[in-house]
PDB file of C-alpha atoms and ligand atoms in Angstrom:
ATOM      1  CA  UNK Q1167       3.765  10.805   0.305  1.00 73.00           C
ATOM      2  CA  UNK Q1168       5.425   8.549  -2.252  1.00 86.00           C
ATOM      3  CA  UNK Q1169       4.153   5.254  -3.538  1.00 93.00           C
ATOM      4  CA  UNK Q1170       7.136   3.579  -1.862  1.00 95.00           C
ATOM      5  CA  UNK Q1171       6.168   5.098   1.511  1.00 95.00           C
ATOM      6  CA  UNK Q1172       2.613   3.797   1.175  1.00 97.00           C
ATOM      7  CA  UNK Q1173       3.892   0.355   0.230  1.00 97.00           C
ATOM      8  CA  UNK Q1174       6.138   0.196   3.265  1.00 97.00           C
ATOM      9  CA  UNK Q1175       3.236   1.236   5.524  1.00 98.00           C
ATOM     10  CA  UNK Q1176       1.143  -1.525   3.920  1.00 98.00           C
ATOM     11  CA  UNK Q1177       3.919  -4.052   4.499  1.00 98.00           C
ATOM     12  CA  UNK Q1178       4.178  -3.093   8.167  1.00 98.00           C
ATOM     13  CA  UNK Q1179       0.431  -3.382   8.693  1.00 98.00           C
ATOM     14  CA  UNK Q1180       0.410  -6.754   6.914  1.00 98.00           C
ATOM     15  CA  UNK Q1181       3.315  -8.058   8.979  1.00 98.00           C
ATOM     16  CA  UNK Q1182       1.525  -7.166  12.224  1.00 97.00           C
ATOM     17  CA  UNK Q1183      -1.349  -9.505  11.354  1.00 97.00           C
ATOM     18  CA  UNK Q1184       0.751 -12.089   9.532  1.00 97.00           C
ATOM     19  CA  UNK Q1185      -0.747 -11.330   6.125  1.00 96.00           C
ATOM     20  CA  UNK Q1186       2.347 -10.323   4.162  1.00 96.00           C
ATOM     21  CA  UNK Q1187       1.674  -9.636   0.492  1.00 96.00           C
ATOM     22  CA  UNK Q1188      -2.082 -10.161   0.821  1.00 96.00           C
ATOM     23  CA  UNK Q1189      -3.206  -6.594   0.068  1.00 98.00           C
ATOM     24  CA  UNK Q1190      -3.980  -5.259  -3.380  1.00 98.00           C
ATOM     25  CA  UNK Q1191      -3.295  -1.499  -3.577  1.00 98.00           C
ATOM     26  CA  UNK Q1192      -5.686   0.459  -5.788  1.00 98.00           C
ATOM     27  CA  UNK Q1193      -4.351   3.954  -6.530  1.00 98.00           C
ATOM     28  CA  UNK Q1194      -7.442   6.168  -6.717  1.00 98.00           C
ATOM     29  CA  UNK Q1195      -6.732   8.604  -9.530  1.00 98.00           C
ATOM     30  CA  UNK Q1196     -10.092  10.397  -9.834  1.00 97.00           C
ATOM     31  CA  UNK Q1197      -9.775  14.149 -10.467  1.00 95.00           C
ATOM     32  CA  UNK Q1198      -5.967  13.958 -10.374  1.00 96.00           C
ATOM     33  CA  UNK Q1199      -4.009  15.647 -13.182  1.00 95.00           C
ATOM     34  CA  UNK Q1200      -2.507  13.314 -15.776  1.00 96.00           C
ATOM     35  CA  UNK Q1201       1.089  14.210 -14.769  1.00 96.00           C
ATOM     36  CA  UNK Q1202       0.532  12.775 -11.297  1.00 96.00           C
ATOM     37  CA  UNK Q1203      -1.046   9.621 -12.715  1.00 97.00           C
ATOM     38  CA  UNK Q1204       1.832   9.209 -15.168  1.00 97.00           C
ATOM     39  CA  UNK Q1205       4.371   9.526 -12.368  1.00 97.00           C
ATOM     40  CA  UNK Q1206       2.732   6.602 -10.556  1.00 97.00           C
ATOM     41  CA  UNK Q1207       2.534   4.590 -13.799  1.00 98.00           C
ATOM     42  CA  UNK Q1208       6.237   5.274 -14.366  1.00 97.00           C
ATOM     43  CA  UNK Q1209       6.912   3.985 -10.850  1.00 96.00           C
ATOM     44  CA  UNK Q1210       5.533   0.687 -12.145  1.00 97.00           C
ATOM     45  CA  UNK Q1211       2.126   0.717 -10.490  1.00 98.00           C
ATOM     46  CA  UNK Q1212      -0.697  -0.716 -12.609  1.00 98.00           C
ATOM     47  CA  UNK Q1213      -3.853  -0.870 -10.507  1.00 98.00           C
ATOM     48  CA  UNK Q1214      -6.034   2.251 -10.486  1.00 98.00           C
ATOM     49  CA  UNK Q1215      -9.460   3.300  -9.283  1.00 98.00           C
ATOM     50  CA  UNK Q1216     -11.927   5.811 -10.703  1.00 98.00           C
ATOM     51  CA  UNK Q1217     -15.333   6.999  -9.519  1.00 98.00           C
ATOM     52  CA  UNK Q1218     -16.982   8.008 -12.758  1.00 98.00           C
ATOM     53  CA  UNK Q1219     -17.360   6.059 -15.981  1.00 98.00           C
ATOM     54  CA  UNK Q1220     -17.185   9.219 -18.085  1.00 97.00           C
ATOM     55  CA  UNK Q1221     -13.985  10.499 -16.512  1.00 97.00           C
ATOM     56  CA  UNK Q1222     -12.320   7.093 -16.780  1.00 98.00           C
ATOM     57  CA  UNK Q1223     -13.361   6.716 -20.432  1.00 98.00           C
ATOM     58  CA  UNK Q1224     -11.746  10.084 -21.135  1.00 97.00           C
ATOM     59  CA  UNK Q1225      -8.328   9.236 -19.795  1.00 96.00           C
ATOM     60  CA  UNK Q1226      -7.601   5.518 -19.506  1.00 98.00           C
ATOM     61  CA  UNK Q1227      -7.794   4.292 -23.127  1.00 98.00           C
ATOM     62  CA  UNK Q1228      -4.821   6.563 -23.934  1.00 97.00           C
ATOM     63  CA  UNK Q1229      -2.831   5.367 -20.901  1.00 98.00           C
ATOM     64  CA  UNK Q1230      -3.581   1.789 -21.910  1.00 98.00           C
ATOM     65  CA  UNK Q1231      -1.955   2.389 -25.290  1.00 97.00           C
ATOM     66  CA  UNK Q1232       1.261   3.477 -23.598  1.00 97.00           C
ATOM     67  CA  UNK Q1233       1.373   1.224 -20.531  1.00 98.00           C
ATOM     68  CA  UNK Q1234       0.595  -2.486 -20.554  1.00 97.00           C
ATOM     69  CA  UNK Q1235      -1.045  -4.446 -17.782  1.00 98.00           C
ATOM     70  CA  UNK Q1236      -3.278  -1.680 -16.437  1.00 98.00           C
ATOM     71  CA  UNK Q1237      -6.075  -2.915 -14.169  1.00 98.00           C
ATOM     72  CA  UNK Q1238      -8.975  -0.507 -13.733  1.00 98.00           C
ATOM     73  CA  UNK Q1239     -11.415  -0.504 -10.802  1.00 99.00           C
ATOM     74  CA  UNK Q1240     -14.749   1.317 -10.704  1.00 98.00           C
ATOM     75  CA  UNK Q1241     -15.334   2.660  -7.179  1.00 98.00           C
ATOM     76  CA  UNK Q1242     -18.262   5.065  -7.646  1.00 98.00           C
ATOM     77  CA  UNK Q1243     -22.006   4.509  -8.099  1.00 98.00           C
ATOM     78  CA  UNK Q1244     -22.971   2.999 -11.452  1.00 98.00           C
ATOM     79  CA  UNK Q1245     -26.070   4.123 -13.330  1.00 98.00           C
ATOM     80  CA  UNK Q1246     -27.826   1.314 -15.158  1.00 98.00           C
ATOM     81  CA  UNK Q1247     -27.557   3.138 -18.485  1.00 98.00           C
ATOM     82  CA  UNK Q1248     -23.755   3.296 -18.111  1.00 98.00           C
ATOM     83  CA  UNK Q1249     -23.399  -0.390 -17.208  1.00 98.00           C
ATOM     84  CA  UNK Q1250     -22.389  -1.516 -20.691  1.00 98.00           C
ATOM     85  CA  UNK Q1251     -19.658   1.101 -21.016  1.00 98.00           C
ATOM     86  CA  UNK Q1252     -18.432   0.311 -17.499  1.00 98.00           C
ATOM     87  CA  UNK Q1253     -18.268  -3.412 -18.233  1.00 98.00           C
ATOM     88  CA  UNK Q1254     -16.220  -2.759 -21.353  1.00 98.00           C
ATOM     89  CA  UNK Q1255     -13.809  -0.375 -19.632  1.00 98.00           C
ATOM     90  CA  UNK Q1256     -13.280  -1.734 -16.117  1.00 98.00           C
ATOM     91  CA  UNK Q1257     -11.679  -4.962 -14.911  1.00 98.00           C
ATOM     92  CA  UNK Q1258     -13.358  -4.815 -11.513  1.00 99.00           C
ATOM     93  CA  UNK Q1259     -16.548  -3.082 -10.338  1.00 99.00           C
ATOM     94  CA  UNK Q1260     -16.773  -2.455  -6.572  1.00 98.00           C
ATOM     95  CA  UNK Q1261     -20.237  -0.928  -6.471  1.00 98.00           C
ATOM     96  CA  UNK Q1262     -22.866  -3.494  -7.334  1.00 98.00           C
ATOM     97  CA  UNK Q1263     -25.495  -2.048  -5.016  1.00 98.00           C
ATOM     98  CA  UNK Q1264     -29.056  -2.872  -6.100  1.00 98.00           C
ATOM     99  CA  UNK Q1265     -31.148  -5.598  -7.742  1.00 98.00           C
ATOM    100  CA  UNK Q1266     -31.910  -3.582 -10.876  1.00 98.00           C
ATOM    101  CA  UNK Q1267     -28.197  -3.130 -11.591  1.00 98.00           C
ATOM    102  CA  UNK Q1268     -27.517  -6.815 -10.883  1.00 98.00           C
ATOM    103  CA  UNK Q1269     -30.160  -7.778 -13.446  1.00 98.00           C
ATOM    104  CA  UNK Q1270     -28.715  -5.410 -16.031  1.00 98.00           C
ATOM    105  CA  UNK Q1271     -25.157  -6.656 -15.487  1.00 98.00           C
ATOM    106  CA  UNK Q1272     -26.345 -10.265 -15.818  1.00 98.00           C
ATOM    107  CA  UNK Q1273     -28.018  -9.489 -19.156  1.00 98.00           C
ATOM    108  CA  UNK Q1274     -24.961  -7.650 -20.443  1.00 98.00           C
ATOM    109  CA  UNK Q1275     -22.671 -10.454 -19.270  1.00 98.00           C
ATOM    110  CA  UNK Q1276     -24.453 -12.818 -21.684  1.00 97.00           C
ATOM    111  CA  UNK Q1277     -24.496 -10.238 -24.448  1.00 97.00           C
ATOM    112  CA  UNK Q1278     -20.816  -9.245 -24.147  1.00 97.00           C
ATOM    113  CA  UNK Q1279     -19.580 -12.714 -23.288  1.00 97.00           C
ATOM    114  CA  UNK Q1280     -17.542 -11.274 -20.417  1.00 97.00           C
ATOM    115  CA  UNK Q1281     -17.972  -9.602 -17.065  1.00 98.00           C
ATOM    116  CA  UNK Q1282     -15.676  -7.715 -14.702  1.00 98.00           C
ATOM    117  CA  UNK Q1283     -15.090  -9.199 -11.258  1.00 98.00           C
ATOM    118  CA  UNK Q1284     -17.706  -7.756  -8.925  1.00 98.00           C
ATOM    119  CA  UNK Q1285     -17.808  -6.530  -5.346  1.00 99.00           C
ATOM    120  CA  UNK Q1286     -21.159  -5.922  -3.679  1.00 99.00           C
ATOM    121  CA  UNK Q1287     -21.280  -2.601  -1.840  1.00 98.00           C
ATOM    122  CA  UNK Q1288     -22.714  -2.892   1.666  1.00 98.00           C
ATOM    123  CA  UNK Q1289     -24.087   0.221   3.381  1.00 98.00           C
ATOM    124  CA  UNK Q1290     -22.677  -0.826   6.758  1.00 98.00           C
ATOM    125  CA  UNK Q1291     -23.683   2.452   8.407  1.00 98.00           C
ATOM    126  CA  UNK Q1292     -27.209   2.281   6.933  1.00 98.00           C
ATOM    127  CA  UNK Q1293     -26.824   5.899   5.838  1.00 97.00           C
ATOM    128  CA  UNK Q1294     -29.780   7.084   3.738  1.00 96.00           C
ATOM    129  CA  UNK Q1295     -27.601   9.204   1.423  1.00 95.00           C
ATOM    130  CA  UNK Q1296     -25.140   6.387   0.762  1.00 96.00           C
ATOM    131  CA  UNK Q1297     -25.402   3.597  -1.787  1.00 97.00           C
ATOM    132  CA  UNK Q1298     -25.213  -0.052  -0.855  1.00 98.00           C
ATOM    133  CA  UNK Q1299     -27.206  -2.986   0.404  1.00 98.00           C
ATOM    134  CA  UNK Q1300     -28.243  -2.740   4.094  1.00 98.00           C
ATOM    135  CA  UNK Q1301     -26.462  -5.375   6.230  1.00 98.00           C
ATOM    136  CA  UNK Q1302     -29.767  -7.120   7.010  1.00 98.00           C
ATOM    137  CA  UNK Q1303     -30.434  -7.717   3.312  1.00 98.00           C
ATOM    138  CA  UNK Q1304     -26.888  -8.665   2.375  1.00 98.00           C
ATOM    139  CA  UNK Q1305     -27.167 -12.459   2.523  1.00 98.00           C
ATOM    140  CA  UNK Q1306     -30.285 -12.527   0.331  1.00 98.00           C
ATOM    141  CA  UNK Q1307     -28.776 -10.136  -2.218  1.00 98.00           C
ATOM    142  CA  UNK Q1308     -25.511 -12.079  -2.388  1.00 98.00           C
ATOM    143  CA  UNK Q1309     -27.480 -15.272  -3.051  1.00 98.00           C
ATOM    144  CA  UNK Q1310     -29.585 -13.527  -5.673  1.00 98.00           C
ATOM    145  CA  UNK Q1311     -26.430 -12.386  -7.496  1.00 98.00           C
ATOM    146  CA  UNK Q1312     -24.926 -15.865  -7.337  1.00 97.00           C
ATOM    147  CA  UNK Q1313     -28.140 -17.285  -8.817  1.00 98.00           C
ATOM    148  CA  UNK Q1314     -27.852 -14.786 -11.666  1.00 98.00           C
ATOM    149  CA  UNK Q1315     -24.410 -16.253 -12.378  1.00 98.00           C
ATOM    150  CA  UNK Q1316     -22.539 -13.057 -11.550  1.00 98.00           C
ATOM    151  CA  UNK Q1317     -18.819 -13.293 -10.664  1.00 98.00           C
ATOM    152  CA  UNK Q1318     -19.084 -11.942  -7.114  1.00 98.00           C
ATOM    153  CA  UNK Q1319     -15.615 -11.926  -5.542  1.00 98.00           C
ATOM    154  CA  UNK Q1320     -16.202  -9.931  -2.370  1.00 98.00           C
ATOM    155  CA  UNK Q1321     -17.771  -7.047  -0.458  1.00 99.00           C
ATOM    156  CA  UNK Q1322     -16.985  -3.347  -0.322  1.00 99.00           C
ATOM    157  CA  UNK Q1323     -17.855  -0.612   2.195  1.00 98.00           C
ATOM    158  CA  UNK Q1324     -17.344   3.080   2.845  1.00 98.00           C
ATOM    159  CA  UNK Q1325     -17.750   3.670   6.604  1.00 98.00           C
ATOM    160  CA  UNK Q1326     -19.579   6.782   7.853  1.00 97.00           C
ATOM    161  CA  UNK Q1327     -17.106   9.652   8.298  1.00 95.00           C
ATOM    162  CA  UNK Q1328     -17.993  10.288  11.934  1.00 94.00           C
ATOM    163  CA  UNK Q1329     -17.877   6.714  13.207  1.00 96.00           C
ATOM    164  CA  UNK Q1330     -15.134   4.307  14.224  1.00 97.00           C
ATOM    165  CA  UNK Q1331     -14.212   2.624  10.939  1.00 98.00           C
ATOM    166  CA  UNK Q1332     -13.089  -0.563  12.706  1.00 98.00           C
ATOM    167  CA  UNK Q1333     -16.689  -1.484  13.573  1.00 98.00           C
ATOM    168  CA  UNK Q1334     -17.638  -1.274   9.907  1.00 98.00           C
ATOM    169  CA  UNK Q1335     -14.595  -3.198   8.722  1.00 98.00           C
ATOM    170  CA  UNK Q1336     -15.367  -5.954  11.228  1.00 98.00           C
ATOM    171  CA  UNK Q1337     -19.024  -6.095  10.148  1.00 98.00           C
ATOM    172  CA  UNK Q1338     -18.073  -6.337   6.464  1.00 98.00           C
ATOM    173  CA  UNK Q1339     -15.604  -9.134   7.223  1.00 98.00           C
ATOM    174  CA  UNK Q1340     -18.264 -11.030   9.144  1.00 98.00           C
ATOM    175  CA  UNK Q1341     -20.861 -10.804   6.358  1.00 98.00           C
ATOM    176  CA  UNK Q1342     -18.276 -11.921   3.785  1.00 98.00           C
ATOM    177  CA  UNK Q1343     -17.118 -14.868   5.888  1.00 98.00           C
ATOM    178  CA  UNK Q1344     -20.607 -16.264   6.440  1.00 98.00           C
ATOM    179  CA  UNK Q1345     -21.271 -16.034   2.699  1.00 98.00           C
ATOM    180  CA  UNK Q1346     -18.013 -17.653   1.651  1.00 98.00           C
ATOM    181  CA  UNK Q1347     -16.606 -14.516  -0.013  1.00 98.00           C
ATOM    182  CA  UNK Q1348     -12.832 -14.054   0.135  1.00 97.00           C
ATOM    183  CA  UNK Q1349     -12.247 -10.427  -0.785  1.00 98.00           C
ATOM    184  CA  UNK Q1350     -12.818  -7.234   1.184  1.00 98.00           C
ATOM    185  CA  UNK Q1351     -12.552  -3.803  -0.467  1.00 99.00           C
ATOM    186  CA  UNK Q1352     -12.133  -1.420   2.462  1.00 98.00           C
ATOM    187  CA  UNK Q1353      -9.753   1.235   3.737  1.00 98.00           C
ATOM    188  CA  UNK Q1354      -8.786   4.585   2.209  1.00 98.00           C
ATOM    189  CA  UNK Q1355      -5.959   7.101   2.823  1.00 97.00           C
ATOM    190  CA  UNK Q1356      -6.993   7.798   6.410  1.00 96.00           C
ATOM    191  CA  UNK Q1357      -7.529   4.239   7.569  1.00 97.00           C
ATOM    192  CA  UNK Q1358      -5.973   1.667   5.231  1.00 98.00           C
ATOM    193  CA  UNK Q1359      -3.710   0.224   7.923  1.00 98.00           C
ATOM    194  CA  UNK Q1360      -6.684  -0.391  10.186  1.00 98.00           C
ATOM    195  CA  UNK Q1361      -8.535  -1.991   7.277  1.00 98.00           C
ATOM    196  CA  UNK Q1362      -5.618  -4.368   6.710  1.00 98.00           C
ATOM    197  CA  UNK Q1363      -5.777  -5.336  10.371  1.00 98.00           C
ATOM    198  CA  UNK Q1364      -9.416  -6.312   9.814  1.00 98.00           C
ATOM    199  CA  UNK Q1365      -8.652  -8.362   6.726  1.00 98.00           C
ATOM    200  CA  UNK Q1366      -8.834  -5.954   3.764  1.00 98.00           C
ATOM    201  CA  UNK Q1367      -7.667  -7.557   0.528  1.00 98.00           C
ATOM    202  CA  UNK Q1368      -8.214  -4.435  -1.614  1.00 98.00           C
ATOM    203  CA  UNK Q1369      -7.425  -0.974  -0.245  1.00 98.00           C
ATOM    204  CA  UNK Q1370      -8.400   2.185  -2.129  1.00 98.00           C
ATOM    205  CA  UNK Q1371      -5.850   4.941  -1.571  1.00 98.00           C
ATOM    206  CA  UNK Q1372      -6.080   8.288  -3.356  1.00 97.00           C
ATOM    207  CA  UNK Q1373      -4.844  11.469  -1.715  1.00 96.00           C
ATOM    208  CA  UNK Q1374      -2.089   9.772   0.300  1.00 96.00           C
ATOM    209  CA  UNK Q1375      -0.461   8.736  -3.003  1.00 96.00           C
ATOM    210  CA  UNK Q1376      -1.329  11.590  -5.357  1.00 95.00           C
ATOM    211  CA  UNK Q1377      -1.797  14.526  -2.985  1.00 92.00           C
ATOM    212  CA  UNK Q1378      -5.042  16.358  -2.295  1.00 90.00           C
ATOM    213  CA  UNK Q1379      -7.619  16.390  -5.062  1.00 89.00           C
ATOM    214  CA  UNK Q1380      -8.130  19.899  -6.439  1.00 84.00           C
ATOM    215  CA  UNK Q1381     -11.721  20.349  -7.517  1.00 83.00           C
ATOM    216  CA  UNK Q1382     -11.892  23.259  -9.928  1.00 74.00           C
ATOM    217  CA  UNK Q1383     -15.191  25.104  -9.957  1.00 65.00           C
ATOM    218  CA  UNK Q1384     -16.934  25.179 -13.259  1.00 50.00           C
TER     219      UNK Q1384
HETATM  220  C1  PLP X 742     -12.158   8.828  -3.461  1.00 67.78           C
HETATM  221  C2  PLP X 742     -12.353   7.460  -2.949  1.00 67.78           C
HETATM  222  C3  PLP X 742     -11.302   6.763  -2.326  1.00 67.78           C
HETATM  223  C4  PLP X 742      -9.943   7.372  -2.039  1.00 67.78           C
HETATM  224  O1  PLP X 742     -10.049   8.346  -1.033  1.00 67.78           O
HETATM  225  P1  PLP X 742      -8.737   8.962  -0.348  1.00 67.78           P
HETATM  226  O2  PLP X 742      -9.241   9.470   0.949  1.00 67.78           O
HETATM  227  O3  PLP X 742      -8.261  10.028  -1.248  1.00 67.78           O
HETATM  228  O4  PLP X 742      -7.753   7.873  -0.180  1.00 67.78           O
HETATM  229  C5  PLP X 742     -11.541   5.449  -1.951  1.00 67.78           C
HETATM  230  N1  PLP X 742     -12.718   4.859  -2.153  1.00 67.78           N
HETATM  231  C6  PLP X 742     -13.751   5.493  -2.741  1.00 67.78           C
HETATM  232  C7  PLP X 742     -15.036   4.776  -2.946  1.00 67.78           C
HETATM  233  C8  PLP X 742     -13.600   6.814  -3.141  1.00 67.78           C
HETATM  234  O5  PLP X 742     -14.652   7.444  -3.689  1.00 67.78           O
END
């Protein structure tokens, strides 16, 4: 599906809830070959998402030399020992998910004199294998991050694969609203229209733009 097709689907979903132009499309380029990423860059798109610091560091500095205005989003779990590199490379981090990382980012913010915009990841499905703050601890963690002086702009979630995503989108929106946070990072290729209906401001769309990811075995 082309970028233009995705944009028209976004516009339709926005129009249905009277939120035209309110959604930020992040093209998730992890694993994708450089030719596919270049095609989307040449179409004029500038906002991209990656899951791994290492992979992003290997490909985006070169793209940034050729294309101006690139905005890079980190969407995968962040190890504390990669926080510095991530804060230097990314414009937005969507996966602030534990107190230890919050403390590290706060220290580095002072050291570097800058900090990416931050989303707090909420584990809305309370899945043991998934990262994120449990919904019951969200308010306290959000306050803790604000006290640390971190630039928290919103909340992010990845709903469980086997559950109705709408319930999770609605829960995330509710937690954000009661904490005065304006941005919601939710919705992927399979459900971005539904996410827009529930107030997504940032949707993360990979395979629907680039095609299926081909994981080569080592
Ligand atoms: C890979 C990934 C996406 C994009 O998934 P698609 O189904 O390809 O759209 C979005 N968000 C996160 C956190 C991801 O890891």
